[in-house]
Structures are given as structure tokens and as C-alpha cells.
PDB file of C-alpha atoms and ligand atoms in Angstrom:
ATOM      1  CA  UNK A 244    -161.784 -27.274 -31.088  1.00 80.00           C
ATOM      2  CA  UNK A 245    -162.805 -29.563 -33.796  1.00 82.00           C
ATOM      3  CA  UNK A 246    -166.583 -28.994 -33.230  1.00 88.00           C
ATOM      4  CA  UNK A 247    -166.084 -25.322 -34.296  1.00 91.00           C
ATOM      5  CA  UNK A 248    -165.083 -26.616 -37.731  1.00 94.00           C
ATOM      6  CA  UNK A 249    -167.022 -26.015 -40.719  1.00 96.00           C
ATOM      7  CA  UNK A 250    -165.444 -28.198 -44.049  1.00 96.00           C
ATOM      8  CA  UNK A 251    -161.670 -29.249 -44.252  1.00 97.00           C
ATOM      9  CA  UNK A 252    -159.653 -28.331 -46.934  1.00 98.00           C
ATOM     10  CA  UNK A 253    -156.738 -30.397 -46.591  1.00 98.00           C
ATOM     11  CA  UNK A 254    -155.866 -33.390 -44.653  1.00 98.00           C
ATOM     12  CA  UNK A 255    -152.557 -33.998 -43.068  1.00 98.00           C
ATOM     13  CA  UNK A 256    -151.860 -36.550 -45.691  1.00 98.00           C
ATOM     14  CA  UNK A 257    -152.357 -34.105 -48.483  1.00 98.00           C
ATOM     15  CA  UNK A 258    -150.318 -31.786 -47.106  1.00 98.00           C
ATOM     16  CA  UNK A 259    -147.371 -33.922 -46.250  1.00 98.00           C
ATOM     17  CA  UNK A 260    -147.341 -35.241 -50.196  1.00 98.00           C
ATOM     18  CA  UNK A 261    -147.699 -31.960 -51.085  1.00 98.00           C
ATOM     19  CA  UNK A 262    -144.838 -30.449 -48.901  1.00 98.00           C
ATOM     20  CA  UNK A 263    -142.914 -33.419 -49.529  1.00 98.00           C
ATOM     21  CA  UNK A 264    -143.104 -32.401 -53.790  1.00 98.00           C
ATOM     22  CA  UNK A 265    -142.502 -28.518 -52.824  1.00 98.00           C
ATOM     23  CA  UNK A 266    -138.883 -29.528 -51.069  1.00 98.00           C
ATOM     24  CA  UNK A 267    -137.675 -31.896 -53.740  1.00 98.00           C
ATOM     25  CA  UNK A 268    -138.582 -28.868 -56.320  1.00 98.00           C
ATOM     26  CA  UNK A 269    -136.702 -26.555 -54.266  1.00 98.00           C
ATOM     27  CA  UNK A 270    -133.583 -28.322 -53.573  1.00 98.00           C
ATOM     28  CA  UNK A 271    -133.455 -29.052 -57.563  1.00 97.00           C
ATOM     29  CA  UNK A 272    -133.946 -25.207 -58.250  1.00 97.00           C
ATOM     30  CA  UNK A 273    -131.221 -24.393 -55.439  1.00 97.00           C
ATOM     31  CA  UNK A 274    -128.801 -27.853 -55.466  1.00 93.00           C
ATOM     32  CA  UNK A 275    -125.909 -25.507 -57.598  1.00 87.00           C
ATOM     33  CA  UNK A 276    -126.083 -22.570 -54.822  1.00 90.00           C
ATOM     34  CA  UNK A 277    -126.937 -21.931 -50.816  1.00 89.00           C
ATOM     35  CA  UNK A 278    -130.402 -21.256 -49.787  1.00 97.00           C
ATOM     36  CA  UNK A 279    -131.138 -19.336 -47.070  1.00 98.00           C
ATOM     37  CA  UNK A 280    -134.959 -19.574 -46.062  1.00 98.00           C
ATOM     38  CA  UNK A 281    -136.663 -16.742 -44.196  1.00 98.00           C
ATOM     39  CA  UNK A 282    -139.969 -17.785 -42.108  1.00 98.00           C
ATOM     40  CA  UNK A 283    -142.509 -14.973 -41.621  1.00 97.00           C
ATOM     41  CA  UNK A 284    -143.480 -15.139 -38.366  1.00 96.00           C
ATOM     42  CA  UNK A 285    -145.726 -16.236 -37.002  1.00 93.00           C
ATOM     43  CA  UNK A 286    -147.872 -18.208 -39.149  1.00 95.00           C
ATOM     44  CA  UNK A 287    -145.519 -19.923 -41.523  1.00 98.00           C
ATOM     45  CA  UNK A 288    -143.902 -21.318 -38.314  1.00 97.00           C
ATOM     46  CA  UNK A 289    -145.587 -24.779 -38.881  1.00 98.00           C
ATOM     47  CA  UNK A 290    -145.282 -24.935 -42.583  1.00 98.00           C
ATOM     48  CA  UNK A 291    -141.446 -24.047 -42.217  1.00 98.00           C
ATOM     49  CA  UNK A 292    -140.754 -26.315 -40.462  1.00 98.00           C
ATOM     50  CA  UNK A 293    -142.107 -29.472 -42.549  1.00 98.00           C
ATOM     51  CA  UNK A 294    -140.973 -27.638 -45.621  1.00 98.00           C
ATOM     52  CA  UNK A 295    -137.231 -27.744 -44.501  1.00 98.00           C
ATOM     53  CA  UNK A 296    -137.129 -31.354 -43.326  1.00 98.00           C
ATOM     54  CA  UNK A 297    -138.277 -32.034 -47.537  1.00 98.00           C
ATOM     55  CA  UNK A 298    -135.381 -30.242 -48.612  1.00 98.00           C
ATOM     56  CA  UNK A 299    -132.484 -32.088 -49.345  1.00 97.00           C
ATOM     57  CA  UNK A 300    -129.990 -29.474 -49.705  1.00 97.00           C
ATOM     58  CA  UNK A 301    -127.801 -27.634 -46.723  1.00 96.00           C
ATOM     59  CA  UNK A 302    -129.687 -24.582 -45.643  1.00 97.00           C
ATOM     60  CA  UNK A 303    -129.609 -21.533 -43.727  1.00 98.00           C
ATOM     61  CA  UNK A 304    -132.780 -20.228 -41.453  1.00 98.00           C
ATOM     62  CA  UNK A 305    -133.786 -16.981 -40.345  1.00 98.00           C
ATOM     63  CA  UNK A 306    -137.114 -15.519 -38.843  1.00 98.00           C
ATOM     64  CA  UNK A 307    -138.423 -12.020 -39.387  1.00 98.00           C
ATOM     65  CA  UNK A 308    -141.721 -11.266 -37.121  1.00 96.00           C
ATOM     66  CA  UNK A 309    -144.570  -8.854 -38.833  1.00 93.00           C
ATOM     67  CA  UNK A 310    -147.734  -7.677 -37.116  1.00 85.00           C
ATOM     68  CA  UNK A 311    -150.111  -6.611 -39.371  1.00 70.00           C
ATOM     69  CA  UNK A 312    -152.286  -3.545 -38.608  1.00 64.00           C
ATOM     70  CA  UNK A 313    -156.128  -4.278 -39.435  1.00 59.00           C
ATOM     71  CA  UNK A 314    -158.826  -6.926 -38.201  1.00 56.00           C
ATOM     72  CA  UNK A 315    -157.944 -10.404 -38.339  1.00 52.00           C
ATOM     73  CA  UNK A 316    -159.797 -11.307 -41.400  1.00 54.00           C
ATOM     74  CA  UNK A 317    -158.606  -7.544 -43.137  1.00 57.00           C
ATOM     75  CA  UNK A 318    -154.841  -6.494 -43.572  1.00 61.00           C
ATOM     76  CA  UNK A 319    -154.671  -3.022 -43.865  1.00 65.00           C
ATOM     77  CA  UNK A 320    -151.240  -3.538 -45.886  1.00 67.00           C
ATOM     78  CA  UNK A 321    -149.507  -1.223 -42.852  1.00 73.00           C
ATOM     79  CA  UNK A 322    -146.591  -3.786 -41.537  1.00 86.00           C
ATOM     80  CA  UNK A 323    -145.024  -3.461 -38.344  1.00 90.00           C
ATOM     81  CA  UNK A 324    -141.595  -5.330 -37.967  1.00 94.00           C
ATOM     82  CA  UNK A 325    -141.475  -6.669 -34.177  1.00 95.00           C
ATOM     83  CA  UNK A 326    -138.824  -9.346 -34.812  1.00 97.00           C
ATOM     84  CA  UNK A 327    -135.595  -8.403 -37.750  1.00 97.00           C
ATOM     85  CA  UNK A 328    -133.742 -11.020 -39.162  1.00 98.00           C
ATOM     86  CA  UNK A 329    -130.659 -11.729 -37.379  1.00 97.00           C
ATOM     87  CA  UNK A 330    -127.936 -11.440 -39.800  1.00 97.00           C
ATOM     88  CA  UNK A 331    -127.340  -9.652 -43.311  1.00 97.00           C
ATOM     89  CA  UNK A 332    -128.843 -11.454 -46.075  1.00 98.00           C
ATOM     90  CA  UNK A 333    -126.527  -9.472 -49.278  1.00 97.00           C
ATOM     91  CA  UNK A 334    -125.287 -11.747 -51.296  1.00 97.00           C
ATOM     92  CA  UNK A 335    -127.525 -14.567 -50.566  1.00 97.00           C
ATOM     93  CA  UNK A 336    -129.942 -16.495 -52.093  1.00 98.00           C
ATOM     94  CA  UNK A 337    -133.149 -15.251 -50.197  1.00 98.00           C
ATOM     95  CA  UNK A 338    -136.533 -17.939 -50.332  1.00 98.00           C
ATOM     96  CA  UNK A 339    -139.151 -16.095 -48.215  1.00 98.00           C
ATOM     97  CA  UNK A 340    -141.679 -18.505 -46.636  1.00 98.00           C
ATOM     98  CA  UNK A 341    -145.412 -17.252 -45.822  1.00 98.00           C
ATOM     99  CA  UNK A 342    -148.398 -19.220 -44.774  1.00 98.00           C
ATOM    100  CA  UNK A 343    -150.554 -17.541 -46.752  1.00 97.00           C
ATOM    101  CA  UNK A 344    -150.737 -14.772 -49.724  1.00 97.00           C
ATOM    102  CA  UNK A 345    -154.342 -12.806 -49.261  1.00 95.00           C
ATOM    103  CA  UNK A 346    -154.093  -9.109 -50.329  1.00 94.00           C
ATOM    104  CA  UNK A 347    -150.382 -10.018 -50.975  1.00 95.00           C
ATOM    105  CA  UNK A 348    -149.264  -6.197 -49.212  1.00 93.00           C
ATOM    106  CA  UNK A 349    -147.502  -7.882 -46.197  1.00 94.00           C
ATOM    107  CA  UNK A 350    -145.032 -10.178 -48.456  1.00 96.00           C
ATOM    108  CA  UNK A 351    -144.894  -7.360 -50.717  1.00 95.00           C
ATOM    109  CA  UNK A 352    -143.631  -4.860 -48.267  1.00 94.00           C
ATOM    110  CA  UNK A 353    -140.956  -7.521 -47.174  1.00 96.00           C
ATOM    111  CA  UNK A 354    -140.141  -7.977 -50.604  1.00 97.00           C
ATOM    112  CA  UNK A 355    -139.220  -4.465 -51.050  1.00 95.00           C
ATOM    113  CA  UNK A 356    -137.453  -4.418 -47.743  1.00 96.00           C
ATOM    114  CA  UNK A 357    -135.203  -7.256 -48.482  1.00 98.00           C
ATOM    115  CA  UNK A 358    -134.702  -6.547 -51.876  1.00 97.00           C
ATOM    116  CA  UNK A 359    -132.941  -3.406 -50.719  1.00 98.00           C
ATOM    117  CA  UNK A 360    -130.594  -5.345 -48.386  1.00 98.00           C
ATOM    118  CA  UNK A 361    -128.626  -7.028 -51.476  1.00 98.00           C
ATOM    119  CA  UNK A 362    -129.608 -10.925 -52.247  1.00 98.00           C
ATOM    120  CA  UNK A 363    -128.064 -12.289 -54.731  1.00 98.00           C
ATOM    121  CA  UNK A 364    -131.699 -13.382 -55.058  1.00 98.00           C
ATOM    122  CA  UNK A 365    -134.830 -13.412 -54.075  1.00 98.00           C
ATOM    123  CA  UNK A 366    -138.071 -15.697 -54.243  1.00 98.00           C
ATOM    124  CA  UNK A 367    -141.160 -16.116 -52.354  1.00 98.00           C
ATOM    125  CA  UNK A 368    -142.742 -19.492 -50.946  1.00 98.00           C
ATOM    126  CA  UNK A 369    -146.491 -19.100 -49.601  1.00 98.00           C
ATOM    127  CA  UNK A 370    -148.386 -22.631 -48.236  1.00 98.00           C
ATOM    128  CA  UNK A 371    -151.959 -21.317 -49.381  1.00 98.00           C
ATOM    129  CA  UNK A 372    -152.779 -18.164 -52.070  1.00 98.00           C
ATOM    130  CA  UNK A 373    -155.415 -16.955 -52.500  1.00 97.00           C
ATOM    131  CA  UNK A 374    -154.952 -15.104 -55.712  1.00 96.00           C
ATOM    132  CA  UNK A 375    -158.847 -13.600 -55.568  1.00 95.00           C
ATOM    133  CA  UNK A 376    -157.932 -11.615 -52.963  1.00 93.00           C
ATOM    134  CA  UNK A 377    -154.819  -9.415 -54.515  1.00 95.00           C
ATOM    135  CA  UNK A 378    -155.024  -5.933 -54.240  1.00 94.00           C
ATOM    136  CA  UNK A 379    -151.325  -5.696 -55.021  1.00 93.00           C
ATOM    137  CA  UNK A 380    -149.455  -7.683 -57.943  1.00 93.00           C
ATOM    138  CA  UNK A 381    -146.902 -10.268 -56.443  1.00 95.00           C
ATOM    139  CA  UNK A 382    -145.067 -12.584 -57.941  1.00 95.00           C
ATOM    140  CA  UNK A 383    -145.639 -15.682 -55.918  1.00 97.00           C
ATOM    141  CA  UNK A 384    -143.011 -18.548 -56.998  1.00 98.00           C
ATOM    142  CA  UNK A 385    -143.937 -21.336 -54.967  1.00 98.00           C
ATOM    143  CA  UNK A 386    -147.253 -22.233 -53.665  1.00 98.00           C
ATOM    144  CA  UNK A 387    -148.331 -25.012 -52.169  1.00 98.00           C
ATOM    145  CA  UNK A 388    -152.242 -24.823 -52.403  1.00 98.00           C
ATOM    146  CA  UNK A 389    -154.714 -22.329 -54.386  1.00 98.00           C
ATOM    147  CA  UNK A 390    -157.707 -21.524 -51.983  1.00 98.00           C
ATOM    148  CA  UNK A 391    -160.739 -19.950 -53.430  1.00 96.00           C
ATOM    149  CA  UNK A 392    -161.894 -16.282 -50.785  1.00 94.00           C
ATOM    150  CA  UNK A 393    -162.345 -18.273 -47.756  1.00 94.00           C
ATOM    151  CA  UNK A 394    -161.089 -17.540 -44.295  1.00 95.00           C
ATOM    152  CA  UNK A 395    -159.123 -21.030 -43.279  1.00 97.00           C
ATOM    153  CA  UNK A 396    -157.505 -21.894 -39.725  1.00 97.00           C
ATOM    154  CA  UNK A 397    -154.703 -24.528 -39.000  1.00 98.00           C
ATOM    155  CA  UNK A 398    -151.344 -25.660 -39.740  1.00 98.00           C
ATOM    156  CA  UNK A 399    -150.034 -22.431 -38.271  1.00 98.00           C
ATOM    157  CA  UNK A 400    -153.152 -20.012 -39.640  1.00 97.00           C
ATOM    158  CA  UNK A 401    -155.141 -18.600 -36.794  1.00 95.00           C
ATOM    159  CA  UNK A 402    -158.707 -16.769 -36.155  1.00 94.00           C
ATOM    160  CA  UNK A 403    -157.579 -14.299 -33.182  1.00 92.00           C
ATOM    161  CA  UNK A 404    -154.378 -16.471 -32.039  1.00 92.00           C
ATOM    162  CA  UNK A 405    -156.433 -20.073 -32.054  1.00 94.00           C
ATOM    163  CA  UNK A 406    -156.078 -23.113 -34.308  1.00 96.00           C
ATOM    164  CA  UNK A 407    -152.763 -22.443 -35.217  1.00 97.00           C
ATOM    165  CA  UNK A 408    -152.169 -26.421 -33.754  1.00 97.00           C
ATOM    166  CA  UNK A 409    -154.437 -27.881 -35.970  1.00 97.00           C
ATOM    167  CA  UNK A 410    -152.368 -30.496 -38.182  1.00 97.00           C
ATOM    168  CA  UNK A 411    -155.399 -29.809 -40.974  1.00 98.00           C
ATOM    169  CA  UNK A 412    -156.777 -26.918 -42.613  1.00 98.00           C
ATOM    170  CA  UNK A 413    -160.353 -25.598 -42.554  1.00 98.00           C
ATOM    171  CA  UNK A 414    -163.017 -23.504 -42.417  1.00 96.00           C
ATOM    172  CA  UNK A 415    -165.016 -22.159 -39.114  1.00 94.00           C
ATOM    173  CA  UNK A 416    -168.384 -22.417 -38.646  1.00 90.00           C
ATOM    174  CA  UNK A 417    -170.136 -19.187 -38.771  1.00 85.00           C
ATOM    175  CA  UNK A 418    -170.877 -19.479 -35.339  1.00 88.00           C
ATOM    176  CA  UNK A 419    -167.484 -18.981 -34.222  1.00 89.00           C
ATOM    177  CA  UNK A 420    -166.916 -15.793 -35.709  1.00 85.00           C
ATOM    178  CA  UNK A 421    -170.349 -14.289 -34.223  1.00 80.00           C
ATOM    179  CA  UNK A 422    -169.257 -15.743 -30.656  1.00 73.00           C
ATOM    180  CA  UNK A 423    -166.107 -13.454 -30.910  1.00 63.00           C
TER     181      UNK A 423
HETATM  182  P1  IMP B 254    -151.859 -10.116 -46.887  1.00 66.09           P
HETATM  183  O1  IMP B 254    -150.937  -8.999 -46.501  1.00 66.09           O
HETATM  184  O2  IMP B 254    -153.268  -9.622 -47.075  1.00 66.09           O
HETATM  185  O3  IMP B 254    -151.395 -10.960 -48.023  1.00 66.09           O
HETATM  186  O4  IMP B 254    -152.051 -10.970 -45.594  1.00 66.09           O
HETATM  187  C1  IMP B 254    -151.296 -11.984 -45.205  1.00 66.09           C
HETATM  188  C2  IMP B 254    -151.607 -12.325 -43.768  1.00 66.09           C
HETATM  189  O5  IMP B 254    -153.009 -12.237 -43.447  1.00 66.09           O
HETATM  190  C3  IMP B 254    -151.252 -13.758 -43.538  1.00 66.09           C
HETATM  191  O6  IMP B 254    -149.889 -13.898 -43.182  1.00 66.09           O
HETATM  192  C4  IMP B 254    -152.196 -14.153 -42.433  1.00 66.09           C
HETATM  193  O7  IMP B 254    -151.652 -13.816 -41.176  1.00 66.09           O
HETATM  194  C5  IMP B 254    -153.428 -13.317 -42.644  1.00 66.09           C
HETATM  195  N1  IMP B 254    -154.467 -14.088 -43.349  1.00 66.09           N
HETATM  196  C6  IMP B 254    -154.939 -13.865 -44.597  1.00 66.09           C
HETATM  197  N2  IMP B 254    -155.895 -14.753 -44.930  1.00 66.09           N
HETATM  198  C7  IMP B 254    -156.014 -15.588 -43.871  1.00 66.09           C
HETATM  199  C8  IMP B 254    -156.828 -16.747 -43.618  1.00 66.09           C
HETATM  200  O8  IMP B 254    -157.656 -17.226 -44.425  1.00 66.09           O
HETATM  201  N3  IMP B 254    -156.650 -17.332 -42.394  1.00 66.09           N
HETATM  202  C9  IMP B 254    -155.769 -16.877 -41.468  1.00 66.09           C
HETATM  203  N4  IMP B 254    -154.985 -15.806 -41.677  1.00 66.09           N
HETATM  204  C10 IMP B 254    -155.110 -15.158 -42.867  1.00 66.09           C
END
């Protein structure tokens, strides 16, 4: 697996300081109020996961599941819900987690969806943007990383279900996406 890597963009020490800094901001913005943390499934499984072990603060967890319509390196903005949340959010405040904001269409169709369900709040928490690539305007709150308009695997990302296990993030040599 690690011979089909191009360049790595972050090490697992970078993101582990980085993560670390994103949960102590968090529980600061939320210590007054409950949080209730919604991973987007499946690639922010990784990133959740770290992310809530740096918060410091009692908080709830929920999963929603998307499938995206499109080819893996295109979203077509067309969001299919395979996996709800499994309890009301209303009057809670909502933090929705995301690997990564490309086009920004997914998390701003689950915006829209949740915001009609009654937070008391609701913010949005992406690992990697990549603000190049907006087609839709999105207001991102926290982000751990700003990626220029690459295509990156690891630390829950994938290139047609692989890599998601890689503890680091990276590019793929071009001769990975011609073999597939
Ligand atoms: P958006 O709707 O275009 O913002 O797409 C978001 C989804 O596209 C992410 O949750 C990822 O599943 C996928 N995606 C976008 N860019 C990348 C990438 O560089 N690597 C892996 N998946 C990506």
C-alpha cells in the first residue's frame, strides 16, 4: 500500500497536535452547553474518533451514512441517506463532523436537512477543505487542514474503498488511478 503513494501531506504527528488543538477549541466554545457530534459516515469515521477523545467536555454521538452519487473523485451533489441518525436532534447543539469539504454539496444538503429538524444549533467540523473546489457557499466552522485541488487518501479518505487505514494522508501516484 505504501508504494502506491505519491507525497504525504500530513504525518500522524501533525495530525494528532492538530486534532489535539481542534478538541480543546471545541470544548471551550461548547463547556457552557451539551454537544452532540454527528459523524458523516463513512469517511469521518477515523477523524471522529480522535477528535472526541481531545474533547474534554461530556458529549453525545450519532452517525448519519451518505452515499454520494458520482465518480469517486466527482460528487454529483445528489445525496443518498443509507444510514439516519438515531434519535431527534431539536433542541440540541448539533457539531457535524466531515472528513473532507470538496464541492461542499454533500455537507450542504445535510445542513439543510438538519437544520429543519430543530437544533438549538448548528456547526460544521471538516478534517481537510479544500475551499478551491466549492461550487456551493458553506460556512465551514472548524477545519482542521486547508488542502490545495488534490485528490488525498488516508485517515479515513479512500480512492474506491482503499486507504481509508492509512494513519497519514497523501497523494497517489498516477499510476494507481490508471490501474483502476
Ligand atoms: P463534496 O460534496 O464535494 O464536498 O464531497 C465530499 C465527499 O467527497 C467527501 O466526504 C469524500 O467522500 C469525497 N472526497 C472529496 N475529495 C476527496 C479526496 O481528496 N479524497 C477522498 N475523498 C474525497
Amino acid at each position: 500500500m505504501l508504494d502506491e503513494l505519491e507525497r504525504t501531506l500530513f504525518d500522524e504527528e501533525r495530525i494528532r497536535t492538530r486534532i489535539a488543538d481542534m478538541g480543546r477549541q471545541i470544548a471551550r466554545d461548547y463547556r457552557e452547553d451539551k454537544l452532540l457530534l454527528i459523524g458523516v459516515l463513512k469517511g469521518a469515521f477515523i477523524f471522529l474518533a480522535d477528535l472526541v477523545r481531545a474533547i474534554s467536555i461530556p458529549v453525545g454521538i450519532d452517525f448519519v451514512g451518505v452515499s454520494s452519487y458520482g465518480t469517486h473523485t466527482k460528487s454529483t451533489g445528489v445525496v443518498r441517506i443509507v444510514k439516519d441518525l438515531d434519535a431527534p436532534i431539536a433542541g440540541n447543539n448539533v457539531l457535524v463532523v466531515e472528513d473532507i469539504v470538496d464541492t461542499g454539496l454533500t455537507l450542504s444538503y445535510l445542513a439543510t436537512l438538519f437544520r429543519e429538524r430543530g437544533p438549538k444549533s448548528l456547526r460544521i467540523c471538516t478534517f481537510l477543505d479544500k475551499p478551491e473546489r466549492r461550487e456551493i457557499p458553506l460556512a465551514v466552522d472548524y477545519v482542521g487542514f486547508t488542502i490545495p485541488n488534490e485528490f488525498v487518501v488516508g485517515y479515513g479518505l479512500d480512492y474506491n474503498g482503499r486507504y481509508r487505514n492509512l494513519p497519514i494522508v497523501a497523494t497517489l501516484k498516477p499510476s494507481v488511478y490508471s490501474k483502476s
